[in-house]
Tab-separated table of C-alpha atoms and ligand atoms in Angstrom:
chain	number	residue	atom	x	y	z
R	1	MET	CA	93.921	171.258	57.291
R	2	LEU	CA	94.000	171.422	61.145
R	3	ALA	CA	96.526	174.521	62.678
R	4	ALA	CA	100.174	172.944	62.570
R	5	VAL	CA	100.047	173.667	66.550
R	6	ARG	CA	96.248	173.001	68.629
R	7	ALA	CA	96.066	174.702	71.248
R	8	LYS	CA	96.038	171.996	74.669
R	9	ILE	CA	93.678	172.254	77.339
R	10	THR	CA	94.507	170.828	80.645
R	11	VAL	CA	91.193	169.513	82.942
R	12	VAL	CA	92.611	167.660	86.095
R	13	GLY	CA	89.554	166.017	88.027
R	14	ALA	CA	87.582	163.420	85.669
R	15	GLY	CA	84.655	163.367	87.505
R	16	ASN	CA	81.356	165.264	87.180
R	17	VAL	CA	82.731	168.948	86.740
R	18	GLY	CA	85.361	168.179	85.005
R	19	ALA	CA	84.610	165.527	82.530
R	20	THR	CA	81.297	167.341	81.487
R	21	LEU	CA	84.262	170.453	81.241
R	22	ALA	CA	86.380	167.897	79.004
R	23	GLN	CA	83.261	167.290	76.798
R	24	ARG	CA	81.855	171.358	76.590
R	25	LEU	CA	85.118	172.304	75.302
R	26	ALA	CA	85.767	169.326	73.007
R	27	GLU	CA	83.068	170.519	71.128
R	28	ARG	CA	83.874	173.944	70.972
R	29	ASN	CA	86.762	171.934	68.288
R	30	TYR	CA	89.310	174.685	69.542
R	31	ALA	CA	91.840	172.549	71.221
R	32	ASP	CA	93.100	169.697	72.093
R	33	ILE	CA	92.027	168.058	76.108
R	34	VAL	CA	94.303	166.079	78.329
R	35	LEU	CA	91.796	164.545	81.302
R	36	VAL	CA	93.910	163.706	83.921
R	37	ASP	CA	92.868	162.124	87.757
R	38	ILE	CA	94.028	159.593	89.786
R	39	VAL	CA	91.709	156.882	89.347
R	40	GLU	CA	93.350	154.492	86.652
R	41	GLY	CA	91.274	153.586	83.895
R	42	LEU	CA	88.791	156.670	84.652
R	43	PRO	CA	90.349	159.500	82.242
R	44	GLN	CA	91.210	157.071	79.745
R	45	GLY	CA	87.811	155.824	79.626
R	46	LYS	CA	86.168	158.624	79.655
R	47	ALA	CA	88.404	160.415	77.271
R	48	LEU	CA	88.204	157.591	74.552
R	49	ASP	CA	84.496	157.770	74.900
R	50	MET	CA	84.713	161.517	73.670
R	51	LEU	CA	86.688	160.770	71.387
R	52	GLU	CA	84.798	158.822	69.537
R	53	ALA	CA	81.825	161.217	69.881
R	54	GLY	CA	83.925	163.337	67.459
R	55	PRO	CA	83.071	162.084	64.616
R	56	ILE	CA	79.026	162.356	64.616
R	57	VAL	CA	78.812	165.588	66.664
R	58	GLY	CA	81.568	166.891	64.304
R	59	TYR	CA	84.869	167.683	66.432
R	60	ASP	CA	88.423	166.959	65.574
R	61	SER	CA	89.963	168.046	69.086
R	62	VAL	CA	91.890	165.065	69.959
R	63	VAL	CA	90.727	164.021	73.766
R	64	THR	CA	93.302	161.555	75.733
R	65	GLY	CA	92.829	160.673	79.571
R	66	SER	CA	95.976	160.095	81.930
R	67	ASN	CA	97.047	159.457	85.403
R	68	GLY	CA	99.830	161.412	85.033
R	69	TYR	CA	101.508	164.580	83.796
R	70	GLU	CA	103.051	163.961	80.711
R	71	GLU	CA	100.238	164.413	78.608
R	72	THR	CA	99.578	167.929	79.868
R	73	ALA	CA	103.144	169.580	79.336
R	74	GLY	CA	102.658	172.978	77.207
R	75	SER	CA	99.253	173.251	78.587
R	76	ASP	CA	97.707	176.688	77.494
R	77	ILE	CA	95.214	176.991	80.166
R	78	VAL	CA	94.416	174.363	83.027
R	79	VAL	CA	91.018	173.433	84.564
R	80	ILE	CA	91.411	172.207	87.944
R	81	THR	CA	88.741	170.658	89.448
R	82	SER	CA	89.904	167.862	91.104
R	83	GLY	CA	89.404	166.801	95.093
R	84	VAL	CA	86.460	165.585	97.357
R	85	ALA	CA	82.943	166.454	98.595
R	86	ARG	CA	82.261	166.895	101.914
R	87	LYS	CA	80.829	164.002	103.323
R	88	PRO	CA	78.898	163.109	106.717
R	89	GLY	CA	81.202	163.657	109.823
R	90	MET	CA	83.605	165.265	107.902
R	91	SER	CA	84.434	168.894	109.332
R	92	ARG	CA	84.156	171.842	107.030
R	93	ASP	CA	88.201	172.228	108.438
R	94	ASP	CA	88.611	168.695	107.311
R	95	LEU	CA	87.358	169.378	103.505
R	96	VAL	CA	89.635	172.519	103.807
R	97	MET	CA	92.753	170.355	104.394
R	98	THR	CA	91.673	167.562	102.125
R	99	ASN	CA	91.482	169.484	99.119
R	100	ALA	CA	94.651	171.706	99.839
R	101	ARG	CA	96.559	168.589	99.965
R	102	VAL	CA	94.922	167.670	96.835
R	103	ILE	CA	95.381	171.161	94.831
R	104	ALA	CA	98.942	172.081	96.425
R	105	SER	CA	100.134	168.094	94.780
R	106	VAL	CA	97.963	169.272	91.762
R	107	VAL	CA	99.303	172.641	90.877
R	108	ARG	CA	102.687	171.422	91.530
R	109	ASP	CA	102.737	169.326	89.109
R	110	VAL	CA	101.193	170.945	86.820
R	111	ALA	CA	103.070	174.632	86.868
R	112	ARG	CA	106.463	172.314	86.167
R	113	ARG	CA	105.186	171.502	83.284
R	114	SER	CA	102.893	174.176	81.897
R	115	PRO	CA	104.903	177.450	83.331
R	116	ASP	CA	103.359	179.516	81.108
R	117	SER	CA	99.644	178.023	81.358
R	118	VAL	CA	97.010	180.024	83.169
R	119	LEU	CA	95.264	178.035	85.626
R	120	VAL	CA	91.181	178.357	86.221
R	121	MET	CA	89.989	176.740	89.708
R	122	VAL	CA	87.140	175.317	90.268
R	123	THR	CA	88.390	172.897	93.660
R	124	ASN	CA	86.398	174.390	96.920
R	125	PRO	CA	86.179	175.839	98.657
R	126	LEU	CA	86.867	178.019	95.677
R	127	ASP	CA	88.529	181.027	96.662
R	128	ALA	CA	90.979	179.533	99.373
R	129	MET	CA	91.937	177.237	96.946
R	130	ALA	CA	92.445	179.364	94.213
R	131	GLN	CA	94.619	181.401	96.578
R	132	LEU	CA	97.036	178.336	97.657
R	133	ALA	CA	97.059	177.586	93.479
R	134	HIS	CA	98.475	181.076	93.624
R	135	ALA	CA	101.350	180.501	96.233
R	136	VAL	CA	102.308	177.283	95.208
R	137	SER	CA	102.303	177.912	91.744
R	138	GLY	CA	104.212	181.166	92.253
R	139	PHE	CA	102.057	182.688	89.291
R	140	PRO	CA	101.532	186.098	88.521
R	141	ARG	CA	97.932	186.872	89.539
R	142	GLU	CA	97.243	187.491	86.541
R	143	ARG	CA	97.071	183.465	86.067
R	144	VAL	CA	95.153	182.316	88.726
R	145	ILE	CA	91.478	182.624	87.880
R	146	GLY	CA	88.161	181.440	90.196
R	147	MET	CA	85.547	180.312	88.907
R	148	ALA	CA	82.037	180.999	91.296
R	149	GLY	CA	80.622	184.282	90.124
R	150	VAL	CA	79.929	183.319	86.683
R	151	LEU	CA	77.597	180.129	88.056
R	152	ASP	CA	76.013	182.199	91.186
R	153	THR	CA	75.279	185.261	88.411
R	154	ALA	CA	74.345	182.238	86.162
R	155	ARG	CA	71.737	180.666	88.875
R	156	PHE	CA	70.425	184.572	89.914
R	157	ARG	CA	69.573	185.020	86.083
R	158	THR	CA	67.701	181.920	85.659
R	159	PHE	CA	65.770	182.104	88.842
R	160	ILE	CA	65.141	186.641	87.593
R	161	ALA	CA	64.031	185.170	84.035
R	162	ARG	CA	61.852	182.371	85.161
R	163	GLU	CA	59.897	184.715	88.053
R	164	LEU	CA	59.626	187.408	85.117
R	165	ASP	CA	59.261	185.005	82.222
R	166	ALA	CA	61.840	186.814	80.767
R	167	SER	CA	64.173	185.590	78.373
R	168	ILE	CA	67.528	185.144	79.939
R	169	GLU	CA	69.657	187.217	76.895
R	170	ASP	CA	67.856	190.145	78.460
R	171	VAL	CA	68.601	189.617	82.169
R	172	ASP	CA	71.988	190.587	83.260
R	173	ALA	CA	72.795	190.304	87.034
R	174	TYR	CA	75.962	190.909	88.890
R	175	VAL	CA	77.190	188.968	91.980
R	176	LEU	CA	80.414	189.530	93.574
R	177	GLY	CA	82.002	188.074	96.695
R	178	GLY	CA	83.469	184.936	97.756
R	179	HIS	CA	81.471	181.710	96.454
R	180	GLY	CA	78.770	180.807	98.565
R	181	ASP	CA	76.570	181.949	101.657
R	182	THR	CA	78.734	185.533	102.004
R	183	MET	CA	77.734	186.420	98.069
R	184	VAL	CA	77.360	189.758	97.196
R	185	PRO	CA	74.227	189.829	94.637
R	186	LEU	CA	74.183	193.201	93.477
R	187	THR	CA	70.657	194.051	92.697
R	188	ARG	CA	70.714	197.401	92.175
R	189	LEU	CA	72.811	196.857	88.962
R	190	SER	CA	70.350	193.769	88.093
R	191	THR	CA	68.352	194.584	84.747
R	192	VAL	CA	66.448	193.118	82.324
R	193	ALA	CA	66.124	194.774	78.831
R	194	GLY	CA	67.681	197.572	80.790
R	195	ILE	CA	65.114	198.078	83.472
R	196	PRO	CA	66.606	197.667	87.019
R	197	VAL	CA	65.305	194.360	88.700
R	198	ALA	CA	63.611	196.314	91.745
R	199	GLU	CA	61.017	198.018	89.124
R	200	LEU	CA	59.860	194.401	88.272
R	201	ILE	CA	60.177	192.485	91.383
R	202	ALA	CA	59.138	193.101	94.380
R	203	PRO	CA	61.498	193.546	97.473
R	204	GLN	CA	60.585	190.252	99.726
R	205	ARG	CA	59.861	188.272	96.502
R	206	LEU	CA	63.552	189.588	95.319
R	207	GLU	CA	65.443	188.984	98.403
R	208	SER	CA	63.854	185.158	98.461
R	209	ILE	CA	65.342	185.225	94.710
R	210	VAL	CA	68.504	186.422	96.099
R	211	GLN	CA	68.167	183.790	98.705
R	212	ARG	CA	67.673	180.563	96.560
R	213	ALA	CA	70.572	182.201	94.129
R	214	ARG	CA	72.784	181.990	97.443
R	215	ASP	CA	71.895	178.355	98.658
R	216	GLY	CA	72.715	177.040	94.747
R	217	GLY	CA	74.820	174.807	95.627
R	218	ALA	CA	72.691	173.576	98.288
R	219	GLU	CA	69.550	173.321	96.829
R	220	ILE	CA	71.186	170.596	94.092
R	221	VAL	CA	72.867	168.964	96.690
R	222	ASN	CA	69.672	168.006	98.650
R	223	LEU	CA	68.335	167.149	95.791
R	224	LEU	CA	71.129	164.788	94.354
R	225	LYS	CA	71.755	163.158	97.419
R	226	THR	CA	75.143	161.720	96.365
R	227	GLY	CA	77.295	164.567	94.595
R	228	SER	CA	76.875	168.247	93.621
R	229	ALA	CA	76.389	170.703	90.824
R	230	TYR	CA	78.016	169.981	87.561
R	231	TYR	CA	76.035	171.244	84.575
R	232	ALA	CA	76.003	174.701	85.364
R	233	PRO	CA	79.166	174.749	86.963
R	234	SER	CA	81.220	172.831	83.847
R	235	ALA	CA	79.238	175.624	82.179
R	236	ALA	CA	80.754	178.630	83.608
R	237	ALA	CA	84.359	177.582	84.034
R	238	ALA	CA	84.014	177.622	79.576
R	239	GLN	CA	82.759	180.285	79.436
R	240	MET	CA	86.313	181.435	81.202
R	241	VAL	CA	87.935	179.063	79.124
R	242	ASP	CA	86.343	180.733	75.754
R	243	ALA	CA	87.280	184.458	77.270
R	244	ILE	CA	90.804	183.827	77.851
R	245	HIS	CA	91.138	181.428	74.584
R	246	LEU	CA	89.199	183.336	72.397
R	247	ASP	CA	90.516	186.583	74.393
R	248	THR	CA	86.684	187.819	73.926
R	249	ARG	CA	88.278	190.591	76.629
R	250	ARG	CA	84.740	189.838	78.226
R	251	ILE	CA	83.939	191.288	82.008
R	252	LEU	CA	82.928	187.974	83.728
R	253	PRO	CA	82.245	188.000	87.643
R	254	CYS	CA	85.866	185.852	88.778
R	255	SER	CA	87.364	185.110	91.972
R	256	VAL	CA	91.253	186.624	91.849
R	257	MET	CA	93.664	188.188	94.153
R	258	LEU	CA	93.211	191.342	94.798
R	259	LYS	CA	95.822	194.431	95.377
R	260	GLY	CA	93.611	196.983	96.679
R	261	GLU	CA	90.712	197.474	94.713
R	262	PHE	CA	87.470	197.693	96.383
R	263	GLY	CA	89.800	198.259	99.128
R	264	ILE	CA	90.954	194.629	99.550
R	265	GLN	CA	94.612	193.816	99.451
R	266	GLY	CA	95.935	189.977	99.512
R	267	LEU	CA	92.700	188.089	99.071
R	268	PHE	CA	91.068	185.958	96.413
R	269	THR	CA	87.461	187.701	96.270
R	270	GLY	CA	84.823	187.547	93.167
R	271	VAL	CA	84.746	190.724	91.486
R	272	PRO	CA	84.254	191.915	88.243
R	273	CYS	CA	87.520	190.970	85.608
R	274	GLN	CA	88.040	191.101	82.390
R	275	LEU	CA	89.522	187.744	80.346
R	276	GLY	CA	91.875	187.677	77.465
R	277	THR	CA	95.087	186.290	76.973
R	278	GLY	CA	97.242	185.764	79.430
R	279	GLY	CA	94.061	185.040	81.778
R	280	LEU	CA	93.678	188.428	83.682
R	281	VAL	CA	93.192	191.338	81.715
R	282	GLU	CA	91.948	194.287	84.330
R	283	VAL	CA	89.986	194.028	87.505
R	284	VAL	CA	86.912	196.049	86.514
R	285	GLU	CA	86.545	198.713	90.002
R	286	VAL	CA	82.762	199.639	89.274
R	287	LYS	CA	81.400	202.102	92.121
R	288	LEU	CA	79.871	200.952	94.917
R	289	GLU	CA	77.450	201.781	97.341
R	290	PRO	CA	78.697	201.758	100.849
R	291	GLU	CA	76.432	198.857	101.652
R	292	GLU	CA	77.837	197.266	99.335
R	293	ARG	CA	81.755	197.481	99.892
R	294	ALA	CA	80.792	196.422	103.364
R	295	ALA	CA	79.212	193.071	101.959
R	296	LEU	CA	82.190	192.426	99.713
R	297	HIS	CA	84.796	192.916	102.665
R	298	ARG	CA	82.272	190.712	104.825
R	299	SER	CA	82.707	188.078	101.932
R	300	ALA	CA	86.221	188.525	101.896
R	301	ASN	CA	86.995	188.555	105.586
R	302	ALA	CA	85.149	184.727	105.197
R	303	VAL	CA	87.840	183.868	102.879
R	304	ARG	CA	90.539	185.184	105.284
R	305	GLU	CA	89.036	182.573	107.527
R	306	VAL	CA	89.980	180.066	105.728
R	307	ILE	CA	93.009	181.451	104.863
R	308	GLU	CA	94.155	181.116	108.063
R	309	LEU	CA	93.509	177.923	108.794
R	310	LEU	CA	94.980	176.919	106.022
R	311	ASP	CA	98.449	179.197	106.604
R	312	SER	CA	98.728	178.027	110.415
R	313	ARG	CA	98.565	174.537	109.284
R	314	ARG	CA	100.991	174.936	106.303
R	315	SER	CA	102.449	171.538	107.937
R	316	ASP	CA	99.962	169.660	107.129
R	317	ILE	CA	99.361	170.321	103.195
R	318	GLY	CA	102.475	168.649	102.093
R	319	GLY	CA	105.739	170.071	100.630
R	320	THR	CA	106.738	173.642	100.806
R	321	VAL	CA	103.951	175.641	100.754
R	322	PRO	CA	104.952	179.211	100.541
R	323	PRO	CA	102.953	181.908	103.401
R	324	LEU	CA	99.765	182.808	101.757
R	325	GLY	CA	99.731	186.342	103.282
R	326	THR	CA	96.987	187.973	105.656
R	327	GLY	CA	94.462	189.584	104.091
R	328	VAL	CA	94.201	193.645	104.705
R	329	LEU	CA	90.839	195.350	104.262
R	330	VAL	CA	90.184	198.405	104.386
R	331	GLY	CA	87.544	201.438	104.104
R	332	ALA	CA	85.021	199.845	105.531
R	333	SER	CA	83.104	198.349	108.407
R	334	THR	CA	83.804	194.287	108.092
R	335	SER	CA	81.767	193.631	110.967
W	401	APR	N1	94.829	164.276	91.377
W	401	APR	C1	94.035	164.083	90.450
W	401	APR	N2	92.432	163.698	90.868
W	401	APR	C2	92.219	164.144	91.441
W	401	APR	C3	92.862	163.759	92.481
W	401	APR	C4	94.088	164.260	92.899
W	401	APR	N3	95.014	164.353	93.832
W	401	APR	N4	92.380	163.880	93.878
W	401	APR	C5	90.983	163.518	93.356
W	401	APR	N5	90.535	163.442	92.032
W	401	APR	C6	89.626	163.107	91.592
W	401	APR	C7	88.583	162.246	92.080
W	401	APR	O1	89.349	160.951	91.616
W	401	APR	C8	87.207	162.226	91.037
W	401	APR	O2	87.542	161.865	90.220
W	401	APR	O3	89.094	164.608	91.252
W	401	APR	C9	87.124	163.931	90.821
W	401	APR	C10	86.500	164.973	91.766
W	401	APR	O4	84.988	164.578	91.051
W	401	APR	P1	83.624	164.168	91.849
W	401	APR	O5	84.031	163.836	92.647
W	401	APR	O6	82.813	163.617	90.513
W	401	APR	O7	83.460	166.088	91.941
W	401	APR	P2	82.977	166.820	90.947
W	401	APR	O8	81.506	167.250	91.199
W	401	APR	O9	83.549	167.002	89.652
W	401	APR	O10	83.359	168.608	91.861
W	401	APR	C11	84.433	168.668	91.577
W	401	APR	O11	83.976	171.563	92.038
W	401	APR	O12	81.959	172.237	91.883
W	401	APR	C12	83.457	171.884	92.829
W	401	APR	O13	82.904	171.695	95.340
W	401	APR	C13	83.004	170.658	93.922
W	401	APR	O14	85.364	170.789	94.458
W	401	APR	C14	84.277	169.759	94.288
W	401	APR	C15	85.048	170.257	92.306
């Protein structure tokens, strides 16, 4: 017998990341899935296809596609992947503004119908879009969480495992900071079966592995030519949904609004977060070496630059967007 009331998880954006995530979640068999996109027929077609895979794969998850938000009402978790990828000739600022318009309007629609949901943000530029979603939804920080660190860490772990021909199960790694160029891999705390990676991999080689993880998204864009990564990003988002939905209390690197932790105030940045029912349970403040803290602050500073751009152009985003605030960094050099 099915539970009387199944959990509902909405995925906004039925593109590569969103549809792959919806499939992964349907296969978990723990919730019904609503897939939303603006393209007519796309979410409906993909949802029906996934529904029809149920008898073969063996899940009862009901997958529904929609161009509107009625079906999303009362969702427990909403994962937002809608937006555009950067196109040739588009500046970084253009991309920020285009995706900001998408995120602001989607978050308004979602928050109105699912006021108690946890938002998991995936759209890039990740940290800034999560901060915008936090402002527009008016949700407490516990319920707006950005996916970046799980993906960055997975890439780092993959390359360490391949380098040493080790099992990924034995590789633990730590990546903090904003998503992208300024991410902060904590090699000091990264281990293989408990042995620090620095004892196993020569410094220069380790640095090139770090750089490959940092450029992980671009490496895949260059190979694909059209589109960007989606298998690993959707797996990362699904792991966060697992932790929230199943209340596993896992500690995963996620982007959340910091309130003074690590000397960062009022900015979304990737830090270790315990996730469970209701979203963020706790920010886990690991002790950082001074240079690691400085790198984290440089990363937060890069997020702040995008937030300042968004704040200065709030009237271009559409609708009423509350001030995004100005982040404050204390206690370490930010140069
Ligand atoms: N409402 C709903 N859906 C929208 C909207 C909107 N306002 N605007 C765009 N979309 C949809 C598009 O129609 C498309 O189907 O978002 C989807 C995005 O899918 P893709 O273009 O395939 O992009 P994807 O690879 O899934 O990446 C989505 O995740 O990892 C990040 O950088 C990536 O920001 C990007 C996002």
